[in-house]
Amino acid sequence: MATSPCSSSGVSSSSSSGLGADAGLEIRTRSVEQTLVPLVSQITTLINHKDKPKRSDKTLQAIQRVGQAVNLAVGRFVTVGEAIANENHELKEEMSVACIEARRAGETIAQLTDVASLDHPESDSHITIFTDKTGVVKAARLLLSSVTKVLVLADRIVIKQIITSRNKVLATMEQLEKVSSFQEFVQIFSQFGNEMVEFAHLTGDRQNDLKDEKKKARMAASRAVLEKCTMMLLTASKTCLRHPDCESARINKDGVFHRMRLALEQVIEIVTDSRPNGENEMAPISIYSGIKEFKNKVEGLRENLYFLSKENLSTMLEVILEHTEDFTDSAYTSHEHREHILELSKQAKMELEQLVSVWMQAQNQKTKDIMEDLEVAILKTCQCMNELKREMCRLLRHVSGTEPLEITCIHAEDTFQVTGPQIISAAETLALHPSSKIAKENLEVFCEAWESQLSDMSMLLREINDVFEGRRGEKRVYLSLPRPGKHNANLKALKPVKLDTEEQAKIAKLGLELHLLTSDVDSETEKWEDQENEIVQHGQGMSSMAYSMYLFTRGEGLLKTTQDLFHQAEIFATEGTKLASSLHAFSDQVLDDDKPLLLLEAEKLISMCKQLQITAKASVQGKSATFTKVDACILKTRNVMTVLCQLLPLCCKLLRKNKAGNTCLKPAPPWREERIRTGTNAHTPERRAETFGIKSLENHVTNMTFLESKKL
């Protein structure tokens, strides 16, 4: 499907001051939104002070400084916009018009705020913010609109990059499907791997920048499919080449290509905000959220008998009951369970009919008896819905709690449904060719994908549980606007080291190994009865940090530059050293026969952490040296995690054997507070801002905020 990035260029925004950008424009990314924040703040300051009666010299001077600051920042901003236009000719005309409008609006604001030298600005013939109140509002609106257009046009470049990258991947996939020799396949797959790494980094940045949490969840699901299917595509294609007449091998390979094409298509739908054939996106609904909303409406009748219609309630119940088919049609639902659900569904309809009858009476005659009957009907209806929820809310997506998590659950469900038959086709191929090493490797890859999905499900369950217990963390913000190329040096914008696709592919492979190890460590820590145990807490902290390093290899997460990665590696190594200290303390409680093995592993851990710390702190210059350091840091982190995977089950076994419990350990150490303090240094807004996309565009607007603290 040929998709134009133009469909995602709309922007609409409004502020409390009533200043709004073009109605036809919609801001869909955080990078555009946050770049506008300081500009909106400064203009709002001017608008709010144009009507204030008290105008001291200090106030007039401050107003003039704000106006000049806005104009200067817009001027620098426009310079960057023009530079981007020159590098992207298809956007040059639109960008130039928007830049001209922005420059003109900035100059107008500077003229209207040129009031510091006037004794009586309102009586002077000179037009100012005080004499032309509508003029400053018009100029402000024009400025916001034009600046927003510039940002959106710049954002369109990112969309174009993703589409171009997707097209390259699709073209190479078509070559892989038609290939007939191993040698040709290896050459094309190498190119395909590099293209997939590039696509993963572009879409990772975009995913993190999206404002819509549902779109972000859909993007994450699609990218997960692409990541896991890449290895499946390799082994499935090799198996097909080795056994070209095997039908099950062909079915296995075709299934992988089909999944990847669907995932690639969904990514483009998300970034361009389009649907194939003009379809509307169907919002998922869970029984849990449906019943919750239905009960809220029913209970709302106590306060207001007229705020909704009986048809509205009936429709809501019908939608809920339609979703019971997920359970009644499931092969995993027992006959007794199915019958009970159907019985409760019938009862729910009856209770609603009774409620509606009493409700209609209450609208006509609010007697004490009728209102008591209404209360009874409300209680009985809600009780029936609660019972229906306990029978039905067994499928994970129906109890996910939030729409993004529901989307993730649906993705997990689809993955299991697709992977199962693929495992069967891979197994059939091996059964037909039992001596085939390639067929055996292919089956192992699909089985590992199943295990990986189980691990992802475990993490998903924990996140859903966190939502229900109110422990969900704050949303993280990342930006993905592009940087103008050669103009960076002139505008003194930071240029972080970028790895080429070959280097990224190598790092990505190490990252996947690290991901598997974090899953193993998480699995081991879950086996401990005492989750407050010092060893467990150190292990969980190290696993969390290793996972953030894995996300870095995918172009995701909080670690946005190589410097962030090195800083995280230092903290990880420090944490490992603290774990080793805890292990030494624990060894004092261990019997002599078991103590040497524990101490040996602890010493090994100390040595590896010291090596990692030295590597992370080493000063390097140049792209090649930086890549070598990145490679070494991730490799040594992986080695530490491997030791950790051996240590945790050993300690757990010894703890049970010696029945030491928590008595042999020190109180919870201060490392957690320190990690919160030091581990997030690289993620503060000031630090993150260094690496965000169109740094030069953001900087010039953000620089205006220095005047915001001044009292006008």
XYZ file of C-alpha atoms in Angstrom:
712
model
C 0.000 0.000 0.000
C 1.515 3.284 -1.056
C 0.968 5.658 1.803
C 1.586 9.373 1.919
C 2.971 10.953 5.064
C 0.750 13.947 4.461
C -2.174 12.250 6.172
C -0.419 12.563 9.503
C 0.559 16.184 9.194
C -2.465 17.671 10.864
C -2.097 19.607 14.073
C -4.593 21.121 16.517
C -3.783 22.562 19.884
C -5.246 24.992 22.337
C -4.168 26.643 25.525
C -5.878 28.091 28.526
C -5.465 31.548 27.050
C -7.798 30.671 24.221
C -5.009 30.787 21.651
C -5.398 27.921 19.226
C -3.513 26.700 16.199
C -5.282 25.885 12.933
C -8.388 23.794 13.441
C -7.232 21.481 10.626
C -4.006 20.618 12.434
C -3.714 18.009 15.149
C -0.635 17.447 17.324
C 0.010 13.717 17.597
C 3.537 13.613 18.988
C 5.046 14.793 22.260
C 8.034 16.384 20.509
C 5.821 18.847 18.651
C 3.625 19.473 21.696
C 6.484 20.083 24.125
C 8.353 22.343 21.736
C 5.284 24.611 21.664
C 4.875 24.762 25.463
C 7.371 27.593 26.223
C 6.106 29.626 23.260
C 2.503 29.323 24.455
C 3.634 30.265 27.963
C 5.380 33.460 26.857
C 2.558 34.576 24.571
C 0.010 33.876 27.312
C 2.070 36.097 29.618
C 1.815 38.954 27.119
C -1.908 38.444 26.513
C -2.675 38.346 30.245
C -0.799 41.617 30.909
C -2.206 43.739 28.097
C -5.317 44.569 30.206
C -3.615 45.126 33.582
C -4.057 48.726 34.802
C -0.767 48.927 36.728
C 2.096 49.650 34.311
C 5.307 50.490 36.121
C 8.592 51.068 34.313
C 9.721 47.644 35.456
C 6.597 46.065 33.941
C 7.039 47.898 30.648
C 10.700 46.880 30.415
C 9.843 43.258 31.191
C 7.114 43.201 28.534
C 9.548 44.571 25.979
C 12.179 41.954 26.904
C 9.628 39.151 26.488
C 8.568 40.475 23.089
C 12.174 40.763 21.907
C 12.981 37.284 23.239
C 10.018 35.827 21.354
C 11.090 37.543 18.141
C 14.738 36.467 18.418
C 13.827 32.865 19.258
C 11.365 32.710 16.370
C 14.043 34.097 14.058
C 16.484 31.339 15.005
C 13.676 28.804 14.853
C 12.780 29.887 11.315
C 16.423 29.629 10.236
C 16.411 25.965 11.208
C 13.065 25.429 9.479
C 14.467 26.922 6.276
C 17.507 24.655 6.552
C 15.249 21.610 6.803
C 13.238 22.860 3.807
C 16.399 23.091 1.701
C 17.226 19.473 2.528
C 13.704 18.238 1.688
C 12.557 19.781 -1.575
C 9.096 18.200 -1.558
C 8.280 20.247 1.570
C 10.158 23.394 0.611
C 7.188 25.446 -0.585
C 4.955 24.697 2.422
C 7.814 25.125 4.875
C 8.876 28.435 3.335
C 5.359 29.866 3.613
C 5.088 28.773 7.251
C 8.525 30.242 8.026
C 7.621 33.586 6.432
C 4.399 33.737 8.468
C 6.242 32.890 11.678
C 8.920 35.525 11.073
C 6.305 38.165 10.281
C 4.296 37.314 13.418
C 7.423 37.437 15.589
C 8.344 40.881 14.245
C 4.778 42.115 14.840
C 4.901 40.991 18.468
C 8.260 42.739 18.912
C 6.779 45.993 17.561
C 3.652 45.777 19.707
C 5.727 45.197 22.852
C 8.179 48.040 22.157
C 6.813 50.052 25.095
C 9.722 50.548 27.513
C 10.655 54.002 26.195
C 7.097 55.367 26.250
C 5.837 57.386 29.225
C 2.183 56.936 28.261
C 1.975 54.082 25.776
C -1.807 54.184 25.584
C -1.974 57.851 24.513
C 0.961 57.858 22.118
C 0.377 57.631 18.381
C 2.665 54.586 18.375
C 0.613 51.335 18.167
C 1.415 49.017 21.091
C 0.124 46.014 22.969
C -2.014 48.423 25.024
C -3.549 50.360 22.125
C -4.045 47.460 19.694
C -5.362 44.665 21.886
C -6.798 42.638 19.003
C -3.586 43.024 17.018
C -1.463 41.192 19.570
C -4.004 38.362 19.768
C -4.012 38.016 15.975
C -0.213 38.046 15.878
C -0.059 35.459 18.649
C -2.474 33.155 16.834
C -0.560 33.532 13.580
C 2.708 32.796 15.370
C 1.401 29.650 17.072
C -0.200 28.441 13.866
C 2.877 29.000 11.692
C 5.335 27.564 14.231
C 3.110 24.518 14.608
C 3.050 24.094 10.829
C 6.841 24.181 10.717
C 7.044 21.526 13.416
C 4.463 19.317 11.746
C 6.199 19.579 8.393
C 9.448 18.598 10.104
C 7.601 15.706 11.720
C 6.376 14.637 8.286
C 10.005 13.979 7.363
C 10.203 11.361 10.124
C 7.065 9.693 8.766
C 8.595 9.691 5.295
C 11.771 8.069 6.657
C 9.720 5.285 8.270
C 7.724 4.676 5.080
C 10.919 4.602 2.992
C 12.502 2.168 5.450
C 9.376 -0.037 5.372
C 9.419 -0.097 1.569
C 13.047 -1.222 1.557
C 12.224 -4.025 3.994
C 9.249 -5.160 1.881
C 11.312 -5.155 -1.329
C 14.021 -7.273 0.281
C 11.414 -9.643 1.735
C 10.081 -10.246 -1.787
C 13.597 -11.150 -2.905
C 13.969 -13.540 0.038
C 10.707 -15.290 -0.875
C 11.856 -15.949 -4.444
C 15.441 -16.946 -3.695
C 16.440 -20.457 -4.784
C 20.016 -20.926 -3.520
C 21.635 -20.796 -0.086
C 24.397 -18.464 -1.217
C 21.966 -15.940 -2.648
C 19.756 -16.227 0.435
C 22.647 -15.487 2.821
C 23.605 -12.349 0.889
C 20.049 -10.996 0.736
C 19.283 -11.876 4.362
C 22.348 -9.939 5.508
C 20.955 -6.866 3.741
C 17.506 -7.600 5.189
C 18.920 -7.738 8.729
C 20.517 -4.310 8.369
C 17.297 -2.842 6.987
C 15.285 -4.321 9.855
C 17.653 -2.783 12.418
C 17.234 0.632 10.789
C 13.446 0.196 10.752
C 13.463 -0.877 14.409
C 15.324 2.258 15.507
C 13.102 4.611 13.508
C 9.878 3.025 14.741
C 11.208 2.786 18.303
C 11.712 6.531 18.429
C 8.295 7.077 16.897
C 6.605 4.721 19.341
C 8.070 6.577 22.296
C 7.035 9.932 20.854
C 3.361 9.098 20.248
C 0.869 10.864 22.523
C -1.918 8.305 22.073
C -1.271 5.422 24.485
C -3.415 3.041 22.415
C -1.392 3.746 19.278
C 1.772 3.342 21.302
C 0.596 -0.108 22.455
C -0.308 -1.118 18.889
C 3.093 0.035 17.670
C 4.844 -1.950 20.407
C 2.854 -5.056 19.460
C 3.758 -4.732 15.766
C 7.425 -4.158 16.517
C 7.483 -7.186 18.810
C 6.123 -9.329 15.971
C 8.812 -8.065 13.608
C 11.591 -8.654 16.117
C 10.567 -12.231 16.886
C 9.688 -13.128 13.302
C 13.093 -12.105 11.949
C 14.783 -15.165 13.436
C 11.820 -17.369 12.447
C 12.091 -16.100 8.870
C 15.758 -17.096 8.786
C 15.298 -20.703 9.891
C 11.965 -21.227 8.107
C 13.476 -20.023 4.813
C 16.576 -22.198 5.263
C 14.368 -25.222 5.952
C 12.345 -24.525 2.811
C 15.507 -24.231 0.740
C 16.835 -27.525 2.115
C 13.498 -29.310 1.632
C 11.857 -27.523 -1.339
C 9.203 -30.225 -1.900
C 8.036 -30.290 1.734
C 4.526 -28.817 2.036
C 4.712 -28.276 5.826
C 7.994 -26.348 5.432
C 6.363 -24.093 2.820
C 3.335 -23.481 5.043
C 5.657 -22.676 7.943
C 7.633 -20.133 5.910
C 4.554 -18.526 4.333
C 3.066 -18.007 7.791
C 6.110 -16.029 8.921
C 6.158 -13.799 5.828
C 2.422 -13.159 6.205
C 2.777 -12.096 9.858
C 5.643 -9.751 9.069
C 3.743 -8.078 6.229
C 0.726 -7.508 8.465
C 2.953 -6.030 11.184
C 4.718 -3.729 8.710
C 1.352 -2.569 7.396
C 0.078 -1.832 10.887
C 3.148 0.289 11.684
C 2.453 2.437 8.621
C -1.231 2.724 9.544
C -0.207 4.025 12.968
C 2.405 6.564 11.846
C 0.206 7.918 9.030
C -3.004 7.652 11.061
C -4.742 5.842 8.224
C -6.732 2.616 7.788
C -6.894 0.436 4.642
C -9.944 1.095 2.406
C -11.068 3.918 4.697
C -11.981 1.571 7.558
C -12.601 3.089 10.976
C -10.513 1.796 13.855
C -12.644 -0.339 16.132
C -12.059 0.515 19.765
C -11.567 -2.648 21.814
C -13.909 -3.190 24.720
C -13.329 -5.445 27.693
C -16.116 -6.972 29.738
C -14.509 -5.566 32.885
C -14.594 -1.962 31.645
C -17.990 -2.471 29.984
C -19.601 -3.745 33.183
C -17.926 -1.006 35.222
C -19.345 1.708 32.938
C -22.764 0.028 32.844
C -22.941 -0.111 36.668
C -21.901 3.553 36.913
C -24.785 4.506 34.614
C -27.276 2.391 36.574
C -26.161 3.762 39.939
C -26.308 7.282 38.495
C -30.100 6.942 38.338
C -30.148 7.575 42.100
C -29.026 11.149 41.465
C -30.647 11.879 38.120
C -33.517 9.991 36.464
C -33.169 11.821 33.162
C -29.454 11.863 32.316
C -29.639 8.903 29.873
C -32.185 6.911 27.906
C -33.390 3.341 28.416
C -32.139 2.575 24.873
C -28.663 3.656 25.957
C -28.623 1.185 28.857
C -30.038 -1.622 26.727
C -27.381 -1.091 24.065
C -24.596 -1.145 26.675
C -25.852 -4.469 28.048
C -26.153 -5.950 24.553
C -22.507 -5.081 23.808
C -21.391 -6.702 27.079
C -23.388 -9.863 26.419
C -22.007 -10.095 22.876
C -18.560 -10.430 24.398
C -19.661 -13.441 26.424
C -19.123 -15.378 23.192
C -15.398 -15.125 23.885
C -16.072 -17.512 26.764
C -19.081 -19.577 25.672
C -17.367 -20.383 22.351
C -14.011 -21.181 23.948
C -12.848 -24.798 23.941
C -11.425 -24.184 27.421
C -14.813 -23.316 28.959
C -16.519 -26.279 30.618
C -20.127 -27.156 29.790
C -21.260 -26.207 33.317
C -19.432 -22.872 33.145
C -20.923 -22.100 29.728
C -24.445 -22.858 30.926
C -23.978 -20.686 34.009
C -22.823 -17.738 31.877
C -25.864 -18.087 29.607
C -28.140 -18.266 32.630
C -26.630 -15.117 34.149
C -26.909 -13.325 30.788
C -30.615 -14.120 30.680
C -31.021 -12.953 34.277
C -29.212 -9.679 33.501
C -31.716 -8.921 30.722
C -34.634 -9.624 33.069
C -33.182 -7.419 35.820
C -32.679 -4.572 33.357
C -36.272 -4.894 32.106
C -37.523 -4.635 35.687
C -35.235 -1.667 36.353
C -36.438 0.171 33.234
C -40.083 -0.428 34.228
C -39.610 1.044 37.716
C -37.400 3.807 36.324
C -40.119 4.956 33.895
C -42.645 5.001 36.751
C -40.294 7.066 38.907
C -39.983 9.675 36.154
C -43.743 10.187 36.253
C -44.373 9.804 39.990
C -41.664 10.088 42.669
C -43.496 8.407 45.546
C -41.633 6.829 48.436
C -42.676 3.301 47.414
C -41.610 3.747 43.805
C -38.213 5.199 44.815
C -37.690 2.239 47.182
C -38.564 -0.144 44.338
C -36.062 1.701 42.123
C -33.320 1.285 44.737
C -34.044 -2.458 44.961
C -33.956 -2.752 41.139
C -30.632 -0.895 40.992
C -29.099 -3.153 43.651
C -30.350 -6.349 41.996
C -29.098 -5.260 38.570
C -25.640 -4.364 39.928
C -25.462 -7.612 41.910
C -26.284 -9.615 38.796
C -23.586 -7.774 36.802
C -21.029 -8.416 39.544
C -21.808 -12.126 39.395
C -21.594 -12.079 35.615
C -18.182 -10.371 35.856
C -16.836 -13.100 38.250
C -17.833 -15.841 35.882
C -16.709 -14.140 32.699
C -13.650 -12.014 33.458
C -11.275 -14.916 33.058
C -9.654 -14.022 29.749
C -6.763 -11.693 30.452
C -7.795 -8.906 28.082
C -11.161 -8.622 29.826
C -9.494 -7.767 33.131
C -6.584 -5.698 31.804
C -7.880 -2.447 33.308
C -6.648 -0.022 30.612
C -7.064 0.155 26.843
C -3.286 0.029 26.073
C -2.924 -3.094 28.208
C -5.994 -4.579 26.562
C -4.352 -4.061 23.162
C -1.220 -5.786 24.458
C -3.332 -8.686 25.740
C -5.042 -9.064 22.364
C -1.614 -9.094 20.711
C -0.456 -11.806 23.127
C -3.591 -13.845 22.410
C -3.031 -13.536 18.642
C 0.625 -14.496 19.036
C -0.237 -17.708 20.872
C -2.908 -18.582 18.311
C -0.503 -18.072 15.399
C 2.623 -19.586 16.966
C 0.881 -22.851 17.943
C 0.122 -23.979 14.351
C 3.588 -22.793 13.263
C 5.180 -25.060 15.862
C 3.072 -27.926 14.517
C 4.121 -27.301 10.899
C 7.781 -27.062 11.972
C 7.394 -30.335 13.914
C 5.760 -32.035 10.913
C 8.729 -31.039 8.768
C 11.163 -32.508 11.284
C 9.072 -35.695 11.485
C 9.325 -36.051 7.714
C 13.058 -35.291 7.760
C 14.280 -36.498 11.186
C 17.980 -36.219 10.297
C 17.707 -32.616 9.085
C 19.681 -30.269 11.321
C 18.034 -27.227 9.751
C 14.537 -28.587 10.376
C 15.497 -29.290 13.989
C 16.922 -25.780 14.414
C 13.732 -24.318 12.927
C 11.524 -26.178 15.404
C 13.722 -25.026 18.289
C 13.371 -21.389 17.167
C 9.575 -21.609 17.151
C 9.556 -23.333 20.549
C 11.809 -20.582 21.922
C 9.373 -18.009 20.517
C 6.605 -19.716 22.476
C 8.713 -19.616 25.655
C 9.543 -15.966 25.013
C 5.846 -15.167 24.688
C 5.197 -16.910 28.004
C 7.866 -14.693 29.574
C 6.232 -11.611 28.032
C 2.894 -12.781 29.448
C 4.417 -12.972 32.905
C 5.586 -9.351 32.620
C 2.171 -8.337 31.275
C 0.449 -9.954 34.245
C 2.669 -8.021 36.635
C 1.879 -4.758 34.859
C -1.871 -5.446 34.977
C -1.547 -6.247 38.661
C 0.337 -2.970 39.189
C -2.535 -1.080 37.557
C -5.097 -2.617 39.893
C -2.908 -1.949 42.921
C -2.300 1.653 41.878
C 1.451 1.212 41.405
C 1.716 2.095 37.740
C 4.626 4.444 37.027
C 4.516 7.763 35.246
C 4.496 7.877 31.467
C 7.911 8.429 29.936
C 8.383 11.056 27.283
C 10.623 10.734 24.237
C 10.879 12.863 21.131
C 11.453 11.894 17.492
C 11.646 15.054 15.376
C 14.461 15.051 12.776
C 17.715 16.997 12.884
C 18.861 19.134 9.951
C 22.167 17.732 8.725
C 24.976 20.137 7.855
C 23.352 23.040 9.712
C 23.958 21.475 13.119
C 27.458 22.825 13.421
C 26.380 26.391 12.745
C 23.570 26.180 15.290
C 25.749 24.477 17.931
C 23.347 21.548 18.390
C 24.603 18.386 20.051
C 25.467 15.532 17.670
C 25.472 12.202 19.528
C 27.402 9.302 18.038
C 25.234 7.248 15.680
C 26.022 3.601 14.898
C 25.721 2.371 11.313
C 23.411 -0.520 10.462
C 26.126 -3.189 10.597
C 27.182 -2.085 14.080
C 23.550 -1.834 15.169
C 22.932 -5.398 13.969
C 25.770 -6.709 16.119
C 24.576 -4.736 19.144
C 20.997 -5.891 18.537
C 22.108 -9.547 18.702
C 23.865 -8.941 22.023
C 20.775 -7.101 23.228
C 18.533 -10.090 22.531
C 20.852 -12.320 24.552
C 20.694 -9.784 27.374
C 16.888 -9.777 27.170
C 16.731 -13.548 27.589
C 19.018 -13.344 30.626
C 16.851 -10.681 32.271
C 13.866 -12.983 31.813
C 15.816 -15.817 33.446
C 16.817 -13.614 36.382
C 13.242 -12.394 36.851
C 12.074 -15.997 36.820
C 14.623 -16.941 39.497
C 13.787 -14.000 41.777
C 10.096 -14.906 41.635
C 10.907 -18.277 43.198
C 12.057 -16.650 46.452
C 9.466 -16.661 49.200
C 10.882 -13.494 50.754
C 10.801 -10.783 48.094
C 12.312 -8.288 50.574
C 15.497 -10.342 50.801
C 18.561 -8.199 50.126
C 19.950 -10.594 47.519
C 16.635 -10.648 45.668
C 16.388 -6.867 45.667
C 19.906 -6.476 44.287
C 19.138 -9.079 41.631
C 15.893 -7.366 40.638
C 17.629 -4.000 40.420
C 20.379 -5.393 38.200
C 17.831 -7.117 35.991
C 15.914 -3.863 35.587
C 19.066 -1.985 34.585
C 20.118 -4.743 32.165
C 16.671 -4.584 30.603
C 17.035 -0.839 30.006
C 20.337 -1.599 28.240
C 18.515 -4.161 26.089
C 15.942 -1.504 25.184
C 18.823 0.761 24.120
C 19.828 -1.844 21.510
C 16.300 -1.588 20.084
C 16.272 2.201 20.012
C 13.793 2.355 22.896
C 13.730 3.238 26.573
C 15.348 5.952 28.638
C 18.924 5.406 27.438
C 18.958 7.550 24.317
C 22.713 8.050 23.729
C 25.858 5.985 24.145
C 26.798 8.204 27.083
C 23.540 7.251 28.817
C 24.418 3.599 28.216
C 27.881 3.974 29.737
C 26.437 5.741 32.781
C 23.908 2.923 33.244
C 26.707 0.331 32.944
C 28.602 2.051 35.778
C 25.560 1.942 38.048
C 24.930 -1.691 37.080
C 28.524 -2.613 38.000
C 28.208 -0.795 41.334
C 25.023 -2.702 42.059
C 26.783 -5.973 41.257
C 29.564 -5.133 43.698
C 26.989 -4.456 46.416
C 25.361 -7.791 45.661
C 28.732 -9.479 46.101
C 29.030 -7.846 49.551
C 25.617 -9.224 50.481
C 26.714 -12.666 49.292
C 29.789 -12.518 51.555
C 27.546 -11.642 54.502
C 25.234 -14.480 53.585
C 28.151 -16.927 53.313
C 28.815 -16.500 57.052
C 25.534 -18.318 57.663
C 26.306 -21.136 55.221
C 27.699 -24.518 56.224
C 31.387 -25.112 55.483
C 30.733 -27.623 52.680
C 28.687 -25.149 50.658
C 30.619 -21.975 51.456
C 33.531 -22.340 48.938
C 31.213 -22.551 45.913
C 29.262 -19.467 46.988
C 32.422 -17.454 47.661
C 33.898 -18.525 44.324
C 30.867 -17.200 42.441
C 30.873 -14.006 44.517
C 34.551 -13.351 43.696
C 33.838 -13.993 40.037
C 31.042 -11.424 40.215
C 33.318 -8.818 41.843
C 35.981 -9.302 39.166
C 33.473 -8.947 36.307
C 31.880 -5.847 37.815
C 35.274 -4.183 38.230
C 36.093 -4.890 34.576
C 32.738 -3.457 33.486
C 33.258 -0.340 35.609
C 36.706 0.252 34.103
C 35.307 -0.165 30.585
C 32.343 2.140 31.238
C 34.560 4.901 32.691
C 37.222 4.703 29.977
C 37.453 7.815 27.807
C 37.101 7.227 24.055
C 37.036 9.428 20.977
C 35.744 8.690 17.525
C 32.957 6.557 16.186
C 34.921 3.292 15.941
C 36.186 3.524 19.525
C 32.718 4.400 20.779
C 31.209 1.360 19.082
C 33.906 -0.875 20.572
C 33.090 0.511 24.020
C 29.335 -0.006 23.543
C 29.971 -3.563 22.397
C 32.243 -4.247 25.393
C 29.804 -2.761 27.925
C 26.857 -4.827 26.724
C 29.001 -7.962 26.422
C 30.332 -7.599 29.986
C 26.861 -6.825 31.293
C 25.678 -10.035 29.660
C 28.495 -11.965 31.356
C 27.538 -10.541 34.769
C 23.908 -11.499 34.181
C 25.012 -15.033 33.292
C 26.746 -15.333 36.679
C 23.697 -13.834 38.367
C 21.520 -16.541 36.780
C 23.736 -19.137 38.492
C 23.979 -17.355 41.823
C 20.283 -16.794 42.503
C 19.165 -20.457 42.432
C 22.269 -21.434 44.441
C 21.488 -18.890 47.169
C 17.829 -19.854 47.208
C 18.758 -23.505 47.680
C 21.262 -22.721 50.441
C 18.803 -20.416 52.178
C 16.205 -23.144 52.348
C 18.776 -25.718 53.378
C 20.105 -23.630 56.238
C 16.648 -22.285 57.173
C 18.253 -18.895 57.685
C 15.403 -16.703 56.378
C 15.970 -12.979 56.787
C 17.803 -13.376 60.105
C 21.143 -13.953 58.391
C 20.881 -10.812 56.330
C 21.272 -7.128 57.006
C 18.317 -4.727 56.875
C 17.341 -3.424 53.458
C 20.335 -1.353 52.257
C 20.243 2.229 51.053
C 21.135 1.190 47.516
C 17.568 1.546 46.322
C 17.397 5.180 47.311
C 20.814 5.727 45.789
C 19.720 4.058 42.565
C 16.679 6.284 42.436
C 18.984 9.224 42.968
C 21.878 8.265 40.689
C 20.273 5.837 38.310
C 17.883 8.447 37.018
C 20.420 11.209 36.562
C 20.683 10.311 32.915
C 16.944 10.528 32.522
C 16.200 13.959 33.922
C 14.544 16.401 31.505
C 17.769 18.397 31.230
C 19.801 15.309 30.368
C 17.209 13.813 28.028
C 16.842 17.120 26.202
C 20.430 16.790 24.951
C 19.473 13.877 22.708
C 15.990 14.719 21.515
C 15.480 14.894 17.755
C 15.266 18.397 16.341
C 17.296 19.877 19.138
C 17.931 23.163 17.369
C 14.233 23.833 16.801
C 13.443 23.056 20.424
C 16.337 25.005 21.881
C 15.412 28.293 20.297
C 11.836 28.148 21.525
C 12.745 26.783 24.949
C 15.270 29.570 25.496
C 12.346 31.958 25.860
C 11.351 30.469 29.209
C 14.117 32.280 31.079
C 11.897 35.350 31.299
C 8.867 33.439 32.520
C 9.941 33.631 36.152
C 10.073 37.418 36.091
C 7.189 39.175 37.777
C 5.575 41.454 35.213
